[in-house]
Short mmCIF file of C-alpha atoms in Angstrom, two decimals:
data_model
loop_
_atom_site.label_atom_id
_atom_site.label_comp_id
_atom_site.label_asym_id
_atom_site.label_seq_id
_atom_site.Cartn_x
_atom_site.Cartn_y
_atom_site.Cartn_z
CA UNK O 55 124.60 82.74 98.42
CA UNK O 56 123.15 85.35 100.12
CA UNK O 57 119.59 85.69 101.29
CA UNK O 58 116.84 85.32 98.84
CA UNK O 59 113.54 85.37 99.64
CA UNK O 60 112.77 83.26 96.17
CA UNK O 61 116.07 81.54 96.40
CA UNK O 62 114.77 78.67 94.23
CA UNK O 63 114.03 80.88 90.87
CA UNK O 64 116.49 81.80 88.65
CA UNK O 65 115.09 84.40 86.35
CA UNK O 66 117.05 85.48 83.25
CA UNK O 67 116.93 88.75 81.07
CA UNK O 68 116.96 88.52 77.41
CA UNK O 69 117.34 91.78 75.49
CA UNK O 70 116.31 91.22 72.95
CA UNK O 71 116.91 93.65 70.18
CA UNK O 72 118.38 97.35 70.96
CA UNK O 73 115.85 98.87 68.84
CA UNK O 74 112.55 100.68 69.37
CA UNK O 75 110.01 102.20 67.36
CA UNK O 76 109.55 104.45 71.14
CA UNK O 77 111.51 107.23 72.09
CA UNK O 78 110.17 107.74 76.01
CA UNK O 79 110.68 110.55 78.10
CA UNK O 80 112.73 108.72 81.22
CA UNK O 81 114.13 105.72 79.28
CA UNK O 82 117.56 105.38 80.66
CA UNK O 83 118.82 103.11 77.98
CA UNK O 84 121.77 105.19 75.36
CA UNK O 85 123.40 103.81 72.58
CA UNK O 86 120.56 102.67 70.95
CA UNK O 87 120.39 100.65 67.20
CA UNK O 88 118.89 98.03 65.51
CA UNK O 89 120.61 94.63 66.62
CA UNK O 90 118.69 92.00 67.08
CA UNK O 91 119.83 89.14 69.03
CA UNK O 92 121.68 85.78 67.95
CA UNK O 93 119.87 83.07 68.40
CA UNK O 94 122.11 80.78 68.34
CA UNK O 95 123.60 82.31 70.85
CA UNK O 96 120.94 83.15 73.76
CA UNK O 97 120.45 79.71 72.79
CA UNK O 98 123.90 77.70 73.85
CA UNK O 99 123.60 80.32 77.52
CA UNK O 100 120.05 78.29 77.99
CA UNK O 101 121.08 75.67 77.82
CA UNK O 102 124.01 76.31 80.25
CA UNK O 103 120.91 77.21 83.03
CA UNK O 104 118.95 74.89 82.47
CA UNK O 105 121.18 72.00 83.80
CA UNK O 106 121.97 74.30 86.63
CA UNK O 107 120.30 71.76 89.07
CA UNK O 108 119.74 74.98 91.86
CA UNK O 109 116.93 76.78 90.63
CA UNK O 110 113.42 73.99 90.56
CA UNK O 111 112.45 77.30 88.81
CA UNK O 112 112.98 79.76 86.14
CA UNK O 113 111.64 83.64 85.22
CA UNK O 114 113.39 83.98 81.33
CA UNK O 115 112.29 87.69 80.74
CA UNK O 116 112.55 89.07 77.35
CA UNK O 117 112.89 92.93 77.21
CA UNK O 118 113.99 95.45 74.53
CA UNK O 119 114.16 98.18 73.00
CA UNK O 120 111.44 96.24 72.34
CA UNK O 121 111.32 92.89 72.28
CA UNK O 122 108.06 92.47 69.71
CA UNK O 123 110.39 94.28 67.13
CA UNK O 124 112.43 90.89 66.70
CA UNK O 125 109.14 89.02 67.09
CA UNK O 126 110.81 86.01 64.59
CA UNK O 127 113.93 85.41 67.08
CA UNK O 128 111.72 85.62 70.16
CA UNK O 129 109.48 82.97 68.55
CA UNK O 130 112.05 80.77 68.03
CA UNK O 131 113.56 80.89 71.34
CA UNK O 132 110.72 80.01 73.03
CA UNK O 133 109.10 77.84 70.87
CA UNK O 134 112.70 76.18 71.19
CA UNK O 135 112.20 76.04 74.63
CA UNK O 136 108.95 74.92 75.23
CA UNK O 137 109.92 72.31 72.71
CA UNK O 138 113.67 70.79 74.81
CA UNK O 139 112.55 71.54 78.29
CA UNK O 140 108.88 69.96 79.12
CA UNK O 141 110.17 68.72 82.32
CA UNK O 142 111.41 71.70 83.90
CA UNK O 143 109.49 74.91 85.40
CA UNK O 144 109.85 77.44 82.94
CA UNK O 145 108.10 81.05 82.97
CA UNK O 146 108.16 83.01 79.98
CA UNK O 147 107.24 86.91 79.72
CA UNK O 148 107.99 89.99 77.88
CA UNK O 149 107.59 93.36 78.76
CA UNK O 150 106.22 95.88 75.75
CA UNK O 151 104.85 98.70 75.24
CA UNK O 152 102.00 97.21 73.08
CA UNK O 153 101.98 99.27 69.66
CA UNK O 154 103.39 96.37 67.01
CA UNK O 155 101.13 93.75 67.88
CA UNK O 156 100.63 92.59 64.00
CA UNK O 157 97.27 89.73 63.67
CA UNK O 158 100.40 87.33 62.88
CA UNK O 159 101.87 87.69 66.41
CA UNK O 160 98.58 88.13 68.42
CA UNK O 161 97.81 84.59 66.25
CA UNK O 162 101.26 83.46 68.09
CA UNK O 163 100.22 84.93 71.42
CA UNK O 164 96.31 83.43 71.07
CA UNK O 165 97.91 80.39 70.28
CA UNK O 166 100.59 80.18 73.64
CA UNK O 167 98.78 82.21 76.37
CA UNK O 168 98.72 79.80 78.77
CA UNK O 169 102.49 79.33 79.10
CA UNK O 170 103.77 83.22 77.39
CA UNK O 171 102.95 86.23 79.39
CA UNK O 172 102.76 89.99 78.11
CA UNK O 173 103.59 92.45 80.78
CA UNK O 174 102.09 96.39 79.43
CA UNK O 175 104.15 99.39 79.93
CA UNK O 176 100.86 101.88 80.28
CA UNK O 177 101.36 104.88 82.40
CA UNK O 178 97.86 105.83 82.89
CA UNK O 179 95.06 107.72 80.72
CA UNK O 180 95.99 109.36 77.50
CA UNK O 181 97.33 112.94 78.55
CA UNK O 182 99.61 110.99 80.90
CA UNK O 183 101.03 107.78 79.12
CA UNK O 184 101.83 109.91 75.75
CA UNK O 185 103.39 112.60 77.11
CA UNK O 186 105.54 110.17 78.85
CA UNK O 187 105.77 107.30 76.26
CA UNK O 188 105.69 109.10 72.79
CA UNK O 189 101.64 109.27 71.94
CA UNK O 190 101.63 105.58 72.53
CA UNK O 191 98.58 105.21 74.11
CA UNK O 192 96.26 105.28 71.27
CA UNK O 193 98.65 102.37 69.22
CA UNK O 194 98.35 100.71 71.73
CA UNK O 195 95.51 97.07 71.69
CA UNK O 196 94.16 97.60 75.00
CA UNK O 197 91.28 95.55 74.48
CA UNK O 198 93.19 92.39 72.72
CA UNK O 199 95.67 92.74 75.96
CA UNK O 200 93.23 92.39 77.93
CA UNK O 201 91.27 89.04 76.42
CA UNK O 202 94.03 86.58 76.97
CA UNK O 203 93.88 86.11 79.72
CA UNK O 204 91.55 85.47 82.90
CA UNK O 205 94.15 87.30 85.70
CA UNK O 206 93.79 90.92 85.14
CA UNK O 207 97.35 91.76 83.27
CA UNK O 208 100.29 93.20 84.37
CA UNK O 209 100.86 96.93 83.40
CA UNK O 210 103.93 98.55 84.43
CA UNK O 211 103.58 101.49 85.79
CA UNK O 212 106.58 104.71 85.18
CA UNK O 213 106.20 107.54 87.08
CA UNK O 214 107.78 110.45 85.78
CA UNK O 215 107.23 113.69 86.80
CA UNK O 216 105.60 115.32 84.44
CA UNK O 217 103.18 112.67 86.09
CA UNK O 218 103.18 112.59 89.74
CA UNK O 219 101.25 114.56 91.53
CA UNK O 220 98.34 112.12 88.93
CA UNK O 221 99.52 109.11 90.27
CA UNK O 222 96.79 107.99 92.44
CA UNK O 223 95.16 109.10 89.37
CA UNK O 224 97.01 107.25 86.73
CA UNK O 225 96.53 103.76 89.20
CA UNK O 226 92.86 104.10 89.24
CA UNK O 227 92.19 104.57 85.75
CA UNK O 228 94.54 101.73 84.58
CA UNK O 229 93.19 99.03 87.60
CA UNK O 230 89.72 100.28 86.06
CA UNK O 231 90.17 99.00 82.13
CA UNK O 232 91.00 95.80 83.89
CA UNK O 233 94.70 95.65 84.12
CA UNK O 234 97.02 95.16 87.77
CA UNK O 235 98.74 98.94 87.73
CA UNK O 236 102.60 98.13 88.63
CA UNK O 237 103.66 101.45 90.06
CA UNK O 238 107.73 102.72 90.16
CA UNK O 239 109.38 105.78 90.01
CA UNK O 240 111.28 106.89 87.38
CA UNK O 241 115.12 105.81 86.69
CA UNK O 242 116.63 108.21 83.82
CA UNK O 243 115.27 111.43 85.51
CA UNK O 244 116.10 114.40 87.41
CA UNK O 245 113.94 114.44 90.76
CA UNK O 246 113.57 117.71 92.87
CA UNK O 247 112.76 116.30 96.69
CA UNK O 248 111.84 119.04 98.15
CA UNK O 249 109.53 119.52 95.65
CA UNK O 250 108.27 116.41 94.62
CA UNK O 251 108.84 114.50 97.38
CA UNK O 252 105.64 116.08 99.63
CA UNK O 253 103.52 115.04 96.02
CA UNK O 254 104.74 111.67 96.30
CA UNK O 255 103.39 111.34 100.14
CA UNK O 256 99.98 112.24 99.30
CA UNK O 257 99.31 110.29 96.27
CA UNK O 258 100.76 107.52 97.84
CA UNK O 259 98.82 108.18 100.60
CA UNK O 260 95.68 107.83 98.25
CA UNK O 261 96.63 104.25 97.09
CA UNK O 262 96.43 103.14 101.34
CA UNK O 263 92.50 104.15 100.95
CA UNK O 264 92.24 102.19 98.03
CA UNK O 265 93.93 98.79 98.83
CA UNK O 266 91.97 99.60 102.48
CA UNK O 267 88.83 100.03 101.05
CA UNK O 268 89.32 97.56 98.06
CA UNK O 269 90.63 94.66 100.72
CA UNK O 270 90.20 91.65 97.95
CA UNK O 271 92.53 92.91 95.55
CA UNK O 272 96.29 91.43 95.51
CA UNK O 273 98.55 94.39 96.88
CA UNK O 274 100.26 96.48 94.21
CA UNK O 275 104.41 95.42 94.68
CA UNK O 276 105.13 99.27 95.62
CA UNK O 277 104.19 97.63 98.75
CA UNK O 278 105.41 94.97 98.85
CA UNK O 279 108.11 95.85 101.33
CA UNK O 280 109.16 92.49 103.64
CA UNK O 281 108.15 94.13 107.34
CA UNK O 282 108.80 91.06 109.41
CA UNK O 283 113.01 92.21 108.93
CA UNK O 284 112.26 94.58 111.25
CA UNK O 285 111.06 92.21 113.87
CA UNK O 286 113.63 92.11 116.28
CA UNK O 287 112.57 88.31 116.46
CA UNK O 288 113.47 87.33 113.24
CA UNK O 289 117.17 87.15 112.03
CA UNK O 290 118.54 88.50 108.49
CA UNK O 291 121.20 89.87 107.31
CA UNK O 292 122.12 93.26 108.00
CA UNK O 293 120.73 94.48 104.13
CA UNK O 294 118.29 94.48 101.67
CA UNK O 295 119.72 92.45 98.42
CA UNK O 296 116.96 92.07 95.58
CA UNK O 297 119.51 88.86 93.90
CA UNK O 298 121.22 90.84 90.77
CA UNK O 299 123.99 89.07 89.69
CA UNK O 300 123.43 85.26 91.54
CA UNK O 301 119.44 84.88 91.72
CA UNK O 302 118.88 86.63 88.11
CA UNK O 303 120.96 86.91 85.66
CA UNK O 304 120.75 88.88 82.39
CA UNK O 305 122.32 88.96 78.54
CA UNK O 306 122.39 91.38 76.20
CA UNK O 307 121.97 90.39 72.12
CA UNK O 308 125.28 88.48 71.48
CA UNK O 309 124.90 86.23 74.63
CA UNK O 310 126.91 88.14 76.38
CA UNK O 311 126.40 87.97 80.35
CA UNK O 312 125.38 90.52 82.67
CA UNK O 313 124.04 90.43 86.38
CA UNK O 314 120.95 91.76 85.30
CA UNK O 315 119.06 94.02 83.02
CA UNK O 316 120.09 97.66 83.94
CA UNK O 317 123.90 96.85 83.53
CA UNK O 318 122.89 97.11 79.73
CA UNK O 319 121.73 100.46 79.70
CA UNK O 320 124.55 101.50 78.33
CA UNK O 321 124.33 99.78 74.89
CA UNK O 322 127.19 101.99 72.08
CA UNK O 323 129.88 100.66 75.39
CA UNK O 324 131.98 97.35 74.25
CA UNK O 325 131.36 94.89 76.44
CA UNK O 326 134.13 94.26 78.56
CA UNK O 327 134.25 90.93 80.01
CA UNK O 328 136.73 91.83 83.02
CA UNK O 329 134.97 94.58 84.19
CA UNK O 330 131.86 92.63 84.03
CA UNK O 331 133.14 90.21 86.65
CA UNK O 332 134.90 92.10 88.25
CA UNK O 333 131.24 93.56 89.37
CA UNK O 334 129.78 90.25 90.01
CA UNK O 335 132.74 89.42 92.32
CA UNK O 336 131.79 92.65 93.76
CA UNK O 337 127.90 91.48 93.94
CA UNK O 338 129.53 89.28 96.05
CA UNK O 339 130.37 90.32 99.10
CA UNK O 340 128.23 93.34 98.69
CA UNK O 341 126.95 92.34 103.22
CA UNK O 342 130.50 94.63 103.61
CA UNK O 343 130.16 96.68 101.10
CA UNK O 344 127.34 98.17 102.87
CA UNK O 345 129.78 98.75 105.59
CA UNK O 346 131.68 101.14 104.14
CA UNK O 347 128.06 103.29 102.17
CA UNK O 348 126.02 105.69 103.29
CA UNK O 349 123.49 102.61 103.95
CA UNK O 350 125.44 101.00 107.18
CA UNK O 351 123.40 103.87 108.52
CA UNK O 352 120.31 103.96 107.47
CA UNK O 353 117.59 101.86 109.35
CA UNK O 354 116.20 101.55 106.41
CA UNK O 355 119.12 99.57 104.71
CA UNK O 356 117.58 96.57 105.91
CA UNK O 357 114.60 95.57 103.42
CA UNK O 358 115.77 98.63 100.76
CA UNK O 359 117.64 96.50 98.23
CA UNK O 360 118.99 100.21 95.58
CA UNK O 361 119.71 99.51 91.82
CA UNK O 362 122.79 99.04 91.55
CA UNK O 363 122.85 98.91 87.33
CA UNK O 364 121.61 101.52 88.02
CA UNK O 365 124.09 102.95 90.23
CA UNK O 366 127.04 101.98 87.96
CA UNK O 367 125.87 102.08 84.77
CA UNK O 368 125.07 106.25 85.76
CA UNK O 369 127.22 107.66 88.03
CA UNK O 370 130.42 104.75 87.62
CA UNK O 371 129.57 103.08 91.08
CA UNK O 372 128.32 100.38 92.33
CA UNK O 373 127.36 102.21 96.28
CA UNK O 374 126.72 105.45 94.16
CA UNK O 375 123.50 105.44 95.13
CA UNK O 376 120.81 108.14 94.27
CA UNK O 377 119.18 109.48 97.23
CA UNK O 378 116.45 111.02 95.94
CA UNK O 379 115.16 107.55 94.83
CA UNK O 380 116.09 107.03 98.86
CA UNK O 381 113.53 109.56 100.13
CA UNK O 382 110.77 108.51 97.49
CA UNK O 383 111.83 105.00 99.08
CA UNK O 384 111.79 105.48 102.54
CA UNK O 385 108.37 107.54 102.21
CA UNK O 386 107.07 104.16 101.17
CA UNK O 387 108.89 101.81 103.92
CA UNK O 388 106.99 104.16 106.01
CA UNK O 389 103.99 104.22 103.72
CA UNK O 390 103.29 100.13 103.49
CA UNK O 391 103.47 99.90 107.38
CA UNK O 392 100.82 102.28 108.29
CA UNK O 393 98.59 100.34 106.16
CA UNK O 394 100.07 97.11 107.31
CA UNK O 395 98.90 98.41 110.70
CA UNK O 396 95.01 98.73 109.45
CA UNK O 397 94.80 95.67 107.65
CA UNK O 398 96.90 93.33 110.68
CA UNK O 399 93.70 95.03 113.12
CA UNK O 400 90.94 93.16 109.55
CA UNK O 401 93.21 90.34 108.32
CA UNK O 402 90.41 87.82 108.07
CA UNK O 403 89.01 90.11 104.89
CA UNK O 404 92.20 91.14 102.74
CA UNK O 405 93.64 88.23 100.54
CA UNK O 406 97.32 89.20 100.90
CA UNK O 407 97.03 88.92 103.85
CA UNK O 408 95.72 85.22 103.64
CA UNK O 409 98.31 83.15 102.50
CA UNK O 410 100.68 84.02 106.19
CA UNK O 411 100.80 81.77 108.95
CA UNK O 412 100.29 83.55 113.14
CA UNK O 413 103.90 83.44 112.76
CA UNK O 414 104.54 85.62 109.48
CA UNK O 415 101.97 87.72 111.32
CA UNK O 416 103.99 88.03 114.66
CA UNK O 417 106.90 89.49 112.51
CA UNK O 418 104.80 91.80 110.30
CA UNK O 419 103.36 93.06 113.59
CA UNK O 420 106.49 93.80 115.67
CA UNK O 421 108.01 94.94 112.17
CA UNK O 422 105.18 97.45 111.68
CA UNK O 423 105.45 99.22 115.43
CA UNK O 424 109.00 98.97 115.08
CA UNK O 425 109.06 101.65 112.30
CA UNK O 426 106.31 103.47 112.68
CA UNK O 427 107.46 104.34 116.44
CA UNK O 428 110.96 104.93 114.56
CA UNK O 429 110.18 106.79 111.40
#
């Protein structure tokens, strides 16, 4: 098994339905049709997953389409897990557009708020969200979702070319609403790097200022870069790896297995077990493949994990990188190093540094120095 930052956790994605009630601008899923999950098939694969003694924690994530269009099936699977696996450390969540939470669903979510988490897709202010996500802003009961949890609920905030210049504005808006924004660059968009990268760099610089000014706010995942891996004293593999096909796995509505949910983006394509097995085998030898790709020459590949699923489903090759995304990633790594360079000088103030020991801080500081000096 490859190195992973959390290789005792098994991440299991389950596609509940191909159907969705929205037509989002950047959606990368194609060939949608109304099919809901085979509950018995999913129970069988989960029995196998939960019997794997290699892991001591499991995270089950329901996806779609819109997963709450298959609420009854999701409810059945969850309650079966809770009834049969009380001794297992299992977390369950669902990513949702939040537009179809009827009273029955709300009552169930309220009853199980301690064991089931919602991740809301929310891209920012109404003007931004509606352009990206099919005029759905007013259909989301944001107050209900906020009322469920004591801590800030996560908001999946997708950045498209239509709202890139408002990244900081939308981030702070979503934060002020009471959510914890989790911004990421849209995969299903054709970017113009000459035009878009300078805009992105300006916006992410403003995000750095936000976290410096709010040291008690947990760091957003966009800055979740393993800077310690750049330390000359830290021994690591030669490339980043997200765990797809190893610590992460996904199942479609029929219970067919994929390395992760991004490999299920072409919903009109029949399942080819032999093809998928070949993909799994290639992922097992990902470091060797890096030696024959453009990543091998990149000084940032040590912490960058390209989306192999999007490479494969969009461009037909695990290693066919979206070089536009590479530019965004490199810029984010450098911005993260700048953020840490400031924070490390006042490390006692920042909540996201307090759980790191002296050795980790040393490696991070050395990594920051190397990144900034080589950028």
